[in-house]
Coordinates of C-alpha atoms in Angstrom, one line a residue:
Chain P
M45 CA -22.9 61.0 -16.9
A46 CA -21.1 64.2 -16.0
Y47 CA -21.9 65.6 -19.5
L48 CA -25.5 65.0 -18.8
L49 CA -25.3 66.9 -15.6
I50 CA -23.8 70.0 -17.0
L51 CA -25.9 69.7 -20.3
P52 CA -28.9 71.7 -19.1
A53 CA -26.8 74.7 -17.9
M54 CA -24.4 74.5 -20.9
L55 CA -27.3 74.4 -23.4
I56 CA -28.9 77.5 -21.9
F57 CA -25.5 79.4 -21.9
L58 CA -24.8 78.4 -25.5
V59 CA -28.1 79.2 -27.0
F60 CA -28.9 82.4 -25.0
T61 CA -25.4 83.9 -24.2
I62 CA -22.4 82.6 -26.1
G63 CA -24.1 82.1 -29.4
P64 CA -25.8 85.4 -29.4
T65 CA -22.5 87.1 -28.4
I66 CA -21.0 85.6 -31.5
F67 CA -24.0 86.6 -33.5
T68 CA -23.7 90.1 -32.4
F69 CA -20.3 90.3 -34.0
V70 CA -22.0 89.0 -37.2
V71 CA -24.8 91.5 -37.1
S72 CA -22.3 94.3 -36.7
T73 CA -20.9 93.6 -40.1
F74 CA -24.4 94.0 -41.8
K75 CA -26.7 96.6 -42.8
W76 CA -29.5 94.9 -40.9
N77 CA -33.1 95.3 -42.2
W78 CA -35.6 95.4 -39.4
L79 CA -38.7 94.2 -41.3
N80 CA -37.3 92.0 -43.9
P81 CA -34.2 89.9 -43.1
D82 CA -33.9 88.8 -46.7
Q83 CA -32.6 92.3 -47.5
N84 CA -29.8 92.2 -45.0
K85 CA -26.7 93.4 -46.5
F86 CA -23.1 92.4 -45.7
V87 CA -21.2 95.8 -45.3
G88 CA -18.0 94.6 -43.7
L89 CA -16.6 97.2 -41.3
A90 CA -18.9 100.1 -42.4
N91 CA -20.7 100.2 -39.2
Y92 CA -17.4 100.6 -37.3
Q93 CA -16.4 103.2 -39.8
M94 CA -19.5 105.1 -38.8
L95 CA -18.2 104.9 -35.1
V96 CA -14.9 106.5 -36.1
D97 CA -15.9 109.1 -38.4
G98 CA -18.7 110.3 -36.2
S99 CA -21.4 110.6 -38.9
Q100 CA -24.1 109.3 -36.7
D101 CA -26.3 111.4 -34.4
P102 CA -25.1 111.5 -31.6
P103 CA -21.5 111.0 -32.8
F104 CA -19.7 108.0 -31.1
A105 CA -17.2 110.2 -29.5
A106 CA -20.0 112.2 -27.8
T107 CA -21.4 108.9 -26.6
L108 CA -18.1 107.9 -25.1
L109 CA -17.6 111.2 -23.4
T110 CA -21.1 111.0 -21.9
S111 CA -20.4 107.5 -20.7
G112 CA -17.0 108.6 -19.4
Y113 CA -18.8 111.4 -17.4
F114 CA -21.1 109.0 -15.8
V115 CA -18.8 105.9 -15.2
G116 CA -16.1 108.4 -13.8
A117 CA -18.5 110.0 -11.3
M118 CA -19.9 106.7 -10.3
V119 CA -16.6 105.0 -9.8
V120 CA -14.8 108.0 -8.0
G121 CA -17.9 109.1 -6.0
G122 CA -19.2 105.6 -5.3
T123 CA -15.9 104.2 -4.1
A124 CA -15.1 107.2 -2.1
I125 CA -18.4 107.5 -0.3
S126 CA -19.0 103.8 0.2
L127 CA -15.4 103.5 1.7
G128 CA -16.1 106.5 4.1
L129 CA -19.5 105.0 5.1
A130 CA -17.8 101.7 5.8
M131 CA -15.3 103.3 8.0
L132 CA -18.1 105.3 9.7
L133 CA -20.3 102.2 10.2
R134 CA -17.5 99.8 11.0
Q135 CA -18.3 98.9 14.6
A136 CA -21.2 96.6 14.9
R137 CA -23.2 98.9 17.2
R138 CA -27.0 98.9 17.1
I139 CA -27.2 102.4 15.4
N140 CA -24.5 101.4 12.9
V141 CA -26.3 98.2 12.0
A142 CA -29.6 100.2 11.5
A143 CA -27.8 102.7 9.4
R144 CA -26.3 99.9 7.2
T145 CA -29.8 98.4 6.6
A146 CA -31.1 101.9 5.6
V147 CA -28.1 102.3 3.1
F148 CA -28.5 98.7 1.7
L149 CA -32.2 99.0 1.5
A150 CA -31.8 101.6 -1.2
H151 CA -29.9 99.1 -3.2
V152 CA -32.5 96.3 -3.2
T153 CA -35.3 98.6 -4.5
P154 CA -36.2 98.1 -8.2
L155 CA -34.7 100.6 -10.5
V156 CA -37.9 101.4 -12.2
A157 CA -39.8 101.9 -9.1
T158 CA -37.3 104.3 -7.4
S159 CA -36.5 106.2 -10.6
I160 CA -40.1 107.3 -10.5
V161 CA -39.8 108.6 -6.9
W162 CA -36.6 110.4 -7.8
V163 CA -38.2 112.0 -11.0
W164 CA -40.7 113.3 -8.5
I165 CA -37.9 114.5 -6.0
F166 CA -36.3 116.2 -9.1
N167 CA -39.7 117.8 -10.2
P168 CA -38.8 121.4 -11.3
R169 CA -41.7 123.1 -9.5
F170 CA -42.7 120.9 -6.5
G171 CA -39.8 118.8 -5.9
L172 CA -38.0 118.0 -2.7
A173 CA -34.6 118.6 -4.3
N174 CA -35.5 122.2 -5.0
L175 CA -36.8 122.6 -1.3
V176 CA -33.3 121.6 -0.1
M177 CA -31.8 124.1 -2.7
S178 CA -34.1 126.8 -1.5
W179 CA -32.6 126.3 2.1
V180 CA -29.3 127.4 0.8
G181 CA -30.8 130.2 -1.3
I182 CA -30.5 128.6 -4.7
P183 CA -33.7 129.3 -6.9
N184 CA -35.6 126.4 -8.6
I185 CA -33.6 124.1 -10.9
D186 CA -35.2 122.2 -13.8
W187 CA -33.0 119.2 -12.9
L188 CA -33.7 116.7 -15.5
G189 CA -34.7 119.1 -18.3
N190 CA -31.5 121.1 -18.1
S191 CA -28.3 119.9 -19.9
R192 CA -26.1 121.0 -17.0
F193 CA -28.1 119.3 -14.3
A194 CA -29.5 116.2 -16.1
M195 CA -26.5 114.1 -15.6
P196 CA -25.7 115.2 -12.1
A197 CA -29.3 114.4 -11.1
V198 CA -29.1 110.7 -12.6
I199 CA -25.6 110.4 -10.9
I200 CA -27.2 111.3 -7.5
Y201 CA -30.1 108.8 -7.9
S202 CA -27.5 106.1 -9.1
L203 CA -25.3 106.7 -6.3
W204 CA -28.1 106.5 -3.8
H205 CA -29.0 103.1 -5.4
E206 CA -25.6 101.7 -5.7
I207 CA -23.7 102.7 -2.6
G208 CA -25.3 100.2 -0.3
F209 CA -23.8 97.4 -2.4
T210 CA -20.2 98.8 -2.4
T211 CA -20.5 99.7 1.3
V212 CA -21.4 96.2 2.3
I213 CA -18.3 95.0 0.3
F214 CA -16.0 97.4 2.0
L215 CA -17.5 96.5 5.3
G216 CA -16.8 92.8 4.6
G217 CA -13.2 93.7 3.7
L218 CA -12.8 95.6 7.0
T219 CA -13.7 92.5 9.1
T220 CA -10.8 90.6 7.4
I221 CA -7.9 93.1 8.3
S222 CA -6.1 93.3 11.6
T223 CA -7.1 96.0 14.2
E224 CA -3.7 95.2 16.0
L225 CA -1.8 97.0 13.4
S226 CA -4.0 100.1 13.6
E227 CA -3.7 100.1 17.4
A228 CA 0.1 99.9 17.1
A229 CA 0.1 102.7 14.7
R230 CA -2.0 104.8 17.0
L231 CA 0.3 104.1 20.0
D232 CA 3.3 105.2 17.9
G233 CA 1.6 108.6 17.5
C234 CA -0.2 108.4 14.2
N235 CA -3.4 110.5 13.9
A236 CA -6.5 108.9 12.6
W237 CA -5.9 110.1 9.0
Q238 CA -2.3 108.9 8.9
E239 CA -3.3 105.6 10.4
F240 CA -6.1 105.1 7.8
W241 CA -3.9 105.9 4.7
N242 CA -0.9 104.1 5.9
V243 CA -2.2 101.0 7.8
T244 CA -5.9 100.4 7.0
F245 CA -6.2 101.5 3.3
P246 CA -3.2 99.3 2.1
Q247 CA -4.9 96.3 3.5
L248 CA -8.1 97.1 1.7
R249 CA -6.6 97.6 -1.7
P250 CA -7.6 94.5 -3.2
V251 CA -11.3 95.2 -2.0
A252 CA -11.0 98.7 -3.5
I253 CA -9.9 97.4 -6.8
F254 CA -12.8 95.0 -6.8
V255 CA -15.2 97.8 -6.1
I256 CA -13.8 100.0 -8.7
V257 CA -13.9 97.3 -11.5
V258 CA -17.5 96.2 -10.5
S259 CA -18.8 99.8 -10.4
S260 CA -17.2 100.7 -13.8
V261 CA -18.7 97.6 -15.5
A262 CA -22.1 98.3 -13.8
S263 CA -22.3 102.0 -14.7
L264 CA -21.1 101.3 -18.2
Q265 CA -24.0 99.1 -18.8
A266 CA -26.5 101.3 -16.8
F267 CA -29.7 101.7 -18.7
T268 CA -33.0 101.7 -16.6
Q269 CA -32.4 105.0 -14.8
F270 CA -31.6 106.9 -18.0
F271 CA -34.7 105.3 -19.7
M272 CA -37.0 106.3 -16.8
M273 CA -35.4 109.8 -15.7
T274 CA -34.2 111.5 -18.8
G275 CA -34.7 109.2 -21.9
G276 CA -31.1 110.0 -22.9
G277 CA -32.0 113.8 -23.0
P278 CA -32.1 116.7 -23.0
G279 CA -30.8 116.1 -26.6
F280 CA -28.4 113.3 -26.2
D281 CA -26.9 114.9 -23.0
T282 CA -27.4 111.6 -21.0
A283 CA -27.3 109.1 -23.7
T284 CA -24.5 106.8 -22.4
L285 CA -23.3 103.8 -24.2
G286 CA -25.8 101.5 -22.5
F287 CA -28.6 103.7 -23.4
Q288 CA -27.4 104.5 -27.0
L289 CA -27.3 100.7 -27.6
Y290 CA -31.0 100.5 -26.9
Q291 CA -32.0 103.7 -28.6
Q292 CA -30.0 102.8 -31.9
A293 CA -31.3 99.3 -32.0
F294 CA -34.9 99.6 -30.8
V295 CA -35.8 103.2 -31.4
F296 CA -33.8 104.2 -34.5
R297 CA -33.9 100.6 -35.8
K298 CA -30.2 101.0 -36.8
T299 CA -29.6 97.3 -35.7
G300 CA -26.2 96.8 -37.4
Y301 CA -24.8 100.1 -36.0
A302 CA -26.1 99.2 -32.5
A303 CA -24.5 95.8 -32.8
A304 CA -21.2 97.5 -33.4
L305 CA -21.8 99.5 -30.2
A306 CA -22.6 96.3 -28.5
V307 CA -19.2 94.9 -29.5
I308 CA -17.4 97.9 -28.2
L309 CA -19.3 97.7 -25.0
F310 CA -18.6 93.9 -24.7
S311 CA -14.8 94.4 -25.5
I312 CA -14.5 97.1 -22.7
T313 CA -16.3 94.8 -20.3
V314 CA -14.1 91.8 -21.1
A315 CA -10.9 94.0 -20.8
L316 CA -12.0 95.2 -17.2
S317 CA -13.0 91.6 -16.1
I318 CA -9.5 90.3 -17.3
L319 CA -7.8 93.3 -15.4
Q320 CA -9.8 92.4 -12.4
L321 CA -8.9 88.7 -12.5
R322 CA -5.1 89.6 -13.0
T323 CA -5.0 92.0 -10.2
T324 CA -6.7 89.8 -7.6
R325 CA -4.7 86.8 -8.8
S326 CA -1.4 88.6 -8.4
L327 CA -2.5 90.0 -5.1
G328 CA -3.5 86.5 -3.9
R329 CA 0.0 85.4 -4.6
T330 CA 1.6 88.1 -2.5
V331 CA -0.6 87.6 0.4
Chain S
M291 CA -18.0 115.6 21.7
G292 CA -16.3 112.9 19.6
R293 CA -18.4 110.3 21.2
L294 CA -21.6 111.9 19.9
L295 CA -20.2 112.6 16.6
Q296 CA -20.1 109.0 15.4
P297 CA -23.7 108.0 16.4
G298 CA -24.9 111.4 15.1
A299 CA -23.3 110.8 11.7
A300 CA -24.5 107.3 11.6
I301 CA -28.2 108.4 12.2
A302 CA -27.8 111.2 9.8
V303 CA -26.5 108.8 6.9
G304 CA -29.4 106.4 7.7
L305 CA -32.0 109.1 7.4
I306 CA -30.5 110.6 4.3
F307 CA -30.8 107.1 2.5
L308 CA -34.4 106.7 3.9
V309 CA -35.7 110.1 2.9
P310 CA -36.6 109.1 -0.9
I311 CA -38.5 106.0 0.5
L312 CA -40.2 108.1 3.2
W313 CA -41.1 110.7 0.6
M314 CA -42.6 108.1 -1.6
L315 CA -44.8 106.8 1.2
I316 CA -45.8 110.5 2.4
T317 CA -46.7 111.5 -1.3
S318 CA -48.7 108.3 -1.6
V319 CA -51.0 109.5 1.2
A320 CA -51.0 113.2 0.4
S321 CA -53.9 115.0 -1.1
D322 CA -53.7 116.2 -4.6
A323 CA -53.9 119.8 -3.5
D324 CA -50.9 119.3 -1.2
V325 CA -48.8 117.9 -3.8
F326 CA -48.9 120.9 -6.2
T327 CA -47.6 123.4 -3.7
F328 CA -44.1 124.8 -3.1
P329 CA -42.5 124.5 -0.6
P330 CA -43.9 121.0 -0.5
R331 CA -46.0 119.9 2.6
L332 CA -43.8 117.5 4.4
W333 CA -46.4 116.1 6.8
P334 CA -48.8 113.3 5.3
A335 CA -52.4 113.9 4.8
W336 CA -53.2 110.2 5.4
D337 CA -55.4 110.1 2.2
F338 CA -55.4 106.4 1.4
S339 CA -57.8 106.8 -1.5
N340 CA -54.7 107.3 -3.9
Y341 CA -54.2 103.4 -3.4
A342 CA -57.5 102.5 -4.7
K343 CA -57.3 105.0 -7.5
A344 CA -54.0 103.7 -8.7
W345 CA -55.0 100.1 -8.2
G346 CA -58.0 100.5 -10.3
K347 CA -56.1 101.9 -13.4
S348 CA -53.8 99.2 -14.4
P349 CA -54.2 95.2 -14.4
W350 CA -51.8 94.9 -11.4
L351 CA -53.0 91.5 -10.3
T352 CA -52.0 90.2 -13.9
Y353 CA -48.6 91.9 -13.6
F354 CA -48.0 90.5 -10.0
G355 CA -49.2 87.1 -11.1
N356 CA -46.8 87.2 -14.1
T357 CA -43.9 88.3 -12.1
V358 CA -44.5 85.5 -9.4
L359 CA -44.9 82.9 -12.3
I360 CA -41.7 84.1 -14.1
A361 CA -39.6 84.5 -11.0
G362 CA -40.7 81.2 -9.5
S363 CA -39.9 79.3 -12.7
V364 CA -36.6 81.0 -13.1
V365 CA -35.7 80.1 -9.5
L366 CA -36.8 76.5 -10.0
L367 CA -34.7 76.1 -13.2
V368 CA -31.7 77.8 -11.6
L369 CA -31.7 75.6 -8.6
I370 CA -31.8 72.5 -10.8
T371 CA -29.3 73.5 -13.3
S372 CA -26.9 74.8 -10.6
L373 CA -27.1 71.7 -8.5
L374 CA -26.5 69.4 -11.4
A375 CA -23.6 71.4 -12.9
G376 CA -22.0 72.5 -9.5
F377 CA -22.0 68.9 -8.5
A378 CA -20.5 67.6 -11.8
F379 CA -17.8 70.5 -11.9
A380 CA -16.9 70.0 -8.1
L381 CA -16.9 66.1 -7.8
M382 CA -16.7 64.3 -11.1
R383 CA -14.0 63.7 -13.6
F384 CA -14.4 64.2 -17.2
R385 CA -12.5 65.3 -20.3
G386 CA -12.6 69.1 -21.0
K387 CA -13.8 69.9 -17.5
G388 CA -11.5 72.9 -17.2
V389 CA -12.4 74.3 -20.7
L390 CA -16.1 73.9 -20.1
F391 CA -15.9 75.5 -16.6
L392 CA -14.0 78.4 -18.1
L393 CA -16.7 78.7 -20.7
V394 CA -19.4 78.8 -18.0
M395 CA -17.5 81.6 -16.2
S396 CA -16.9 83.5 -19.2
A397 CA -20.8 83.7 -19.8
M398 CA -20.8 86.1 -16.8
M399 CA -18.8 88.7 -18.7
V400 CA -21.3 89.3 -21.3
P401 CA -23.4 92.3 -20.4
Q402 CA -27.3 91.9 -20.7
T403 CA -27.6 94.9 -23.0
V404 CA -25.3 93.2 -25.5
L405 CA -27.5 90.2 -25.6
L406 CA -30.7 92.1 -26.3
I407 CA -30.3 92.5 -30.1
P408 CA -29.4 88.8 -31.0
N409 CA -31.9 87.4 -28.6
F410 CA -34.7 89.7 -30.0
I411 CA -34.0 88.5 -33.4
M412 CA -33.9 84.9 -32.2
A413 CA -37.1 85.3 -30.2
Q414 CA -38.9 86.4 -33.2
K415 CA -37.6 83.5 -35.2
L416 CA -38.6 81.0 -32.6
G417 CA -42.0 82.4 -32.1
W418 CA -40.9 83.3 -28.5
Y419 CA -41.6 87.0 -28.8
D420 CA -44.3 88.2 -26.2
T421 CA -44.2 84.9 -24.3
Y422 CA -43.4 83.7 -20.8
L423 CA -40.6 81.4 -22.2
I424 CA -38.4 84.3 -23.4
Q425 CA -38.6 85.7 -19.9
I426 CA -37.9 82.4 -18.3
V427 CA -35.6 80.1 -20.2
P428 CA -32.6 82.3 -20.9
W429 CA -32.4 83.0 -17.3
G430 CA -32.7 79.4 -16.2
A431 CA -28.9 78.9 -15.7
S432 CA -26.8 81.2 -13.5
V433 CA -23.0 81.5 -13.3
F434 CA -23.4 82.7 -9.8
G435 CA -25.5 79.6 -8.9
I436 CA -23.1 77.1 -10.5
F437 CA -20.0 78.8 -9.0
L438 CA -21.4 78.9 -5.5
L439 CA -22.7 75.4 -5.4
R440 CA -19.3 74.0 -6.9
Q441 CA -17.4 75.9 -4.2
F442 CA -19.7 74.4 -1.5
F443 CA -19.5 70.8 -2.7
L444 CA -15.6 71.2 -3.0
T445 CA -15.6 71.6 0.7
L446 CA -17.6 68.5 1.6
P447 CA -15.4 65.6 2.9
K448 CA -14.7 62.8 0.2
E449 CA -15.6 60.2 2.9
L450 CA -19.3 61.2 2.7
F451 CA -19.5 60.1 -1.0
E452 CA -17.3 57.1 -0.6
A453 CA -19.8 55.8 2.0
A454 CA -22.7 56.4 -0.2
E455 CA -20.8 54.7 -3.2
M456 CA -20.2 51.7 -1.1
D457 CA -24.1 51.5 -0.5
G458 CA -24.4 51.4 -4.3
A459 CA -25.6 54.9 -4.8
G460 CA -25.1 56.4 -8.3
P461 CA -24.1 60.1 -8.9
L462 CA -27.7 61.3 -8.9
R463 CA -28.7 59.5 -5.7
M464 CA -25.7 61.0 -4.2
L465 CA -26.4 64.4 -5.4
F466 CA -30.0 64.4 -4.2
S467 CA -30.0 62.5 -1.0
V468 CA -26.5 63.4 0.3
A469 CA -25.2 66.6 -1.2
A470 CA -28.2 68.8 -1.9
P471 CA -29.8 68.8 1.6
L472 CA -26.4 70.0 3.0
A473 CA -26.3 72.7 0.4
A474 CA -29.5 74.3 1.6
P475 CA -27.9 77.6 2.7
S476 CA -26.2 78.1 -0.5
L477 CA -29.4 77.1 -2.4
V478 CA -31.3 79.8 -0.4
L479 CA -28.7 82.4 -1.7
V480 CA -28.9 81.2 -5.3
A481 CA -32.7 81.3 -5.1
L482 CA -32.9 84.8 -3.7
N483 CA -30.3 86.1 -6.2
S484 CA -32.4 84.8 -9.1
F485 CA -35.6 85.9 -7.6
M486 CA -34.5 89.5 -7.1
G487 CA -33.1 89.5 -10.6
S488 CA -36.5 88.4 -12.1
W489 CA -38.4 90.7 -9.9
N490 CA -36.3 93.8 -10.8
A491 CA -35.8 92.9 -14.5
F492 CA -36.9 95.7 -16.8
V493 CA -35.1 96.0 -20.1
W494 CA -35.4 92.4 -21.1
P495 CA -39.1 92.0 -20.6
Y496 CA -39.7 95.4 -21.9
I497 CA -38.0 94.6 -25.3
M498 CA -39.1 90.9 -25.5
T499 CA -42.8 91.4 -24.8
K500 CA -45.6 93.7 -25.8
S501 CA -48.9 92.6 -24.2
D502 CA -50.0 93.1 -20.5
A503 CA -51.0 89.3 -20.3
V504 CA -47.4 88.3 -20.1
R505 CA -45.6 91.3 -18.8
P506 CA -44.1 91.5 -15.3
I507 CA -44.7 94.1 -12.5
E508 CA -41.8 96.6 -13.3
V509 CA -42.7 96.8 -17.0
G510 CA -46.4 97.4 -15.9
L511 CA -45.2 100.1 -13.5
Q512 CA -43.3 101.8 -16.2
A513 CA -46.3 101.7 -18.5
F514 CA -48.4 103.2 -15.7
Y515 CA -45.9 105.9 -15.3
G516 CA -46.1 106.5 -19.0
T517 CA -49.8 107.2 -18.9
E518 CA -50.3 108.8 -15.5
G519 CA -47.0 110.8 -15.6
T520 CA -48.3 113.8 -13.6
D521 CA -50.6 112.1 -11.2
W522 CA -47.8 112.0 -8.4
T523 CA -50.1 110.7 -5.5
G524 CA -51.3 107.9 -7.7
L525 CA -47.9 107.1 -9.0
C526 CA -46.2 107.1 -5.5
A527 CA -49.1 104.8 -4.3
A528 CA -48.3 102.5 -7.2
V529 CA -44.7 102.6 -6.6
S530 CA -45.5 101.8 -2.9
F531 CA -47.6 98.8 -3.4
T532 CA -45.2 97.3 -6.0
T533 CA -42.1 98.0 -4.0
L534 CA -43.3 97.1 -0.5
P535 CA -43.2 93.4 -1.0
I536 CA -39.4 93.5 -1.8
I537 CA -38.8 95.8 1.1
V538 CA -40.5 93.4 3.4
L539 CA -38.7 90.5 2.0
F540 CA -35.4 92.3 2.4
L541 CA -36.1 93.1 6.1
F542 CA -36.8 89.4 6.8
L543 CA -34.0 88.0 4.9
Q544 CA -31.4 90.7 5.3
K545 CA -28.7 88.3 6.3
Y546 CA -29.0 86.3 3.1
F547 CA -28.9 89.4 1.0
V548 CA -25.7 90.6 2.6
T549 CA -24.1 87.2 2.2
G550 CA -25.2 87.2 -1.3
V551 CA -23.0 90.3 -1.9
Y552 CA -19.9 88.4 -0.7
G553 CA -21.1 85.5 -2.9
T554 CA -21.0 87.7 -6.1
Q555 CA -17.6 88.9 -5.1
G556 CA -16.4 85.2 -4.8
S557 CA -17.8 84.3 -8.2
V558 CA -16.3 87.2 -9.9
R559 CA -13.0 86.6 -8.4
G560 CA -13.2 83.1 -9.9

């Protein structure tokens, strides 16, 4: 009876998630023919060889570097800003609750829709971003078309979109920690900065680790904003791992090579998830 | 001074995050002449004809209908599969339960982008390419949903089910007449989570379909952007009328959205 109850869910996971994941490993050892599957050729580790020797355009190392840039900025920037916002909006006053709503609202908007709005904001000639720049005396920037500014522009949009989620997580973490310790520290003469780093932050560490892992996994897989805003360009300057996977498979039709990229992406994600489970478990034991 | 600083900063933060959405609305009612000036005109011209213009250029009703049909079906499937599996994993004994539950949880670790290639190949083999089915069935089970309902069912007192069992109720009767009604708040969370996932879905339907007849709203919006790339008033109008339903939904169900965030946290923590 129990097996019957779990059958529908298990069937869906097996057919559309677990099976395909294994199949990806298989595809990654083939030179896959897009049009005629009969001509698929087993090539062993040749696709992985192409990752290492950098013979593809863009070279895999460059893709990793681009991903590292994006993931690093999203994790460091996202964690720091959302922690700061959570501290700022900690008290449940009416103004703070309204501000939280505004911050979280950005997160629920569809990526396709608000990417378009931000392409307009970053418009090189008539955009709002350049208006802001002109206030501080900086001449017009071709945000999305310039290899120096394209990635920062996508990062700014992505931070705007993701920070609501992580801020809410930090706010939840803050409600579970004691204010008595903070008050005691204040009475003992700590200033706000010392109190935060020595009393509040240590209690928030598990939450911070969760936020760091979740945002690294999410930004590693990010696709839609790159597709909408830069198409991976200029050149391959914003072609991160998530975007390359799509581009190699569905634009350049190098399915086997793209599957090897997918295997890499999958492995990094699994490693991060296991790390996450380990840290929260060991923290759970000490608390 | 310090007293004014905090509320001032909170207002500033709120406004900064709202600016892109306000700018979208302002541009959507701007006149075409206003849009192509620098510095941009910040005050709206209240020219609502952009909406009619954008609405006439794409089969928006078809896109909306498809999204509602797909999201509705996904939600229904997810509710059923999560209730059944969550109940079994929480309250029934069977061999291999631990391993099977681990298998379910591990499905969450697989990134969607990784699944694109194999599922695309499979969809073509099955004849599911360019159909509603490929947009619905693969998302019909949710790790989040199973986890959340299992957690909820674990909190229910055993006596509840013992009483029902004495009355001769089988597991299915127990699930649907005793446990499911109590789980309503969790079910709302699960439904909302899947609904938002379906509404915002882009890369999956973009790859798995090609015709407007089955494509959902965000893919339609992307196509509109592809053809009307410089008509910023029309584009902002289209972005507005496709996004406002989500914004309204969020403002009404904000509490559930926020609780959902903590739900994901719980499910990831396993």
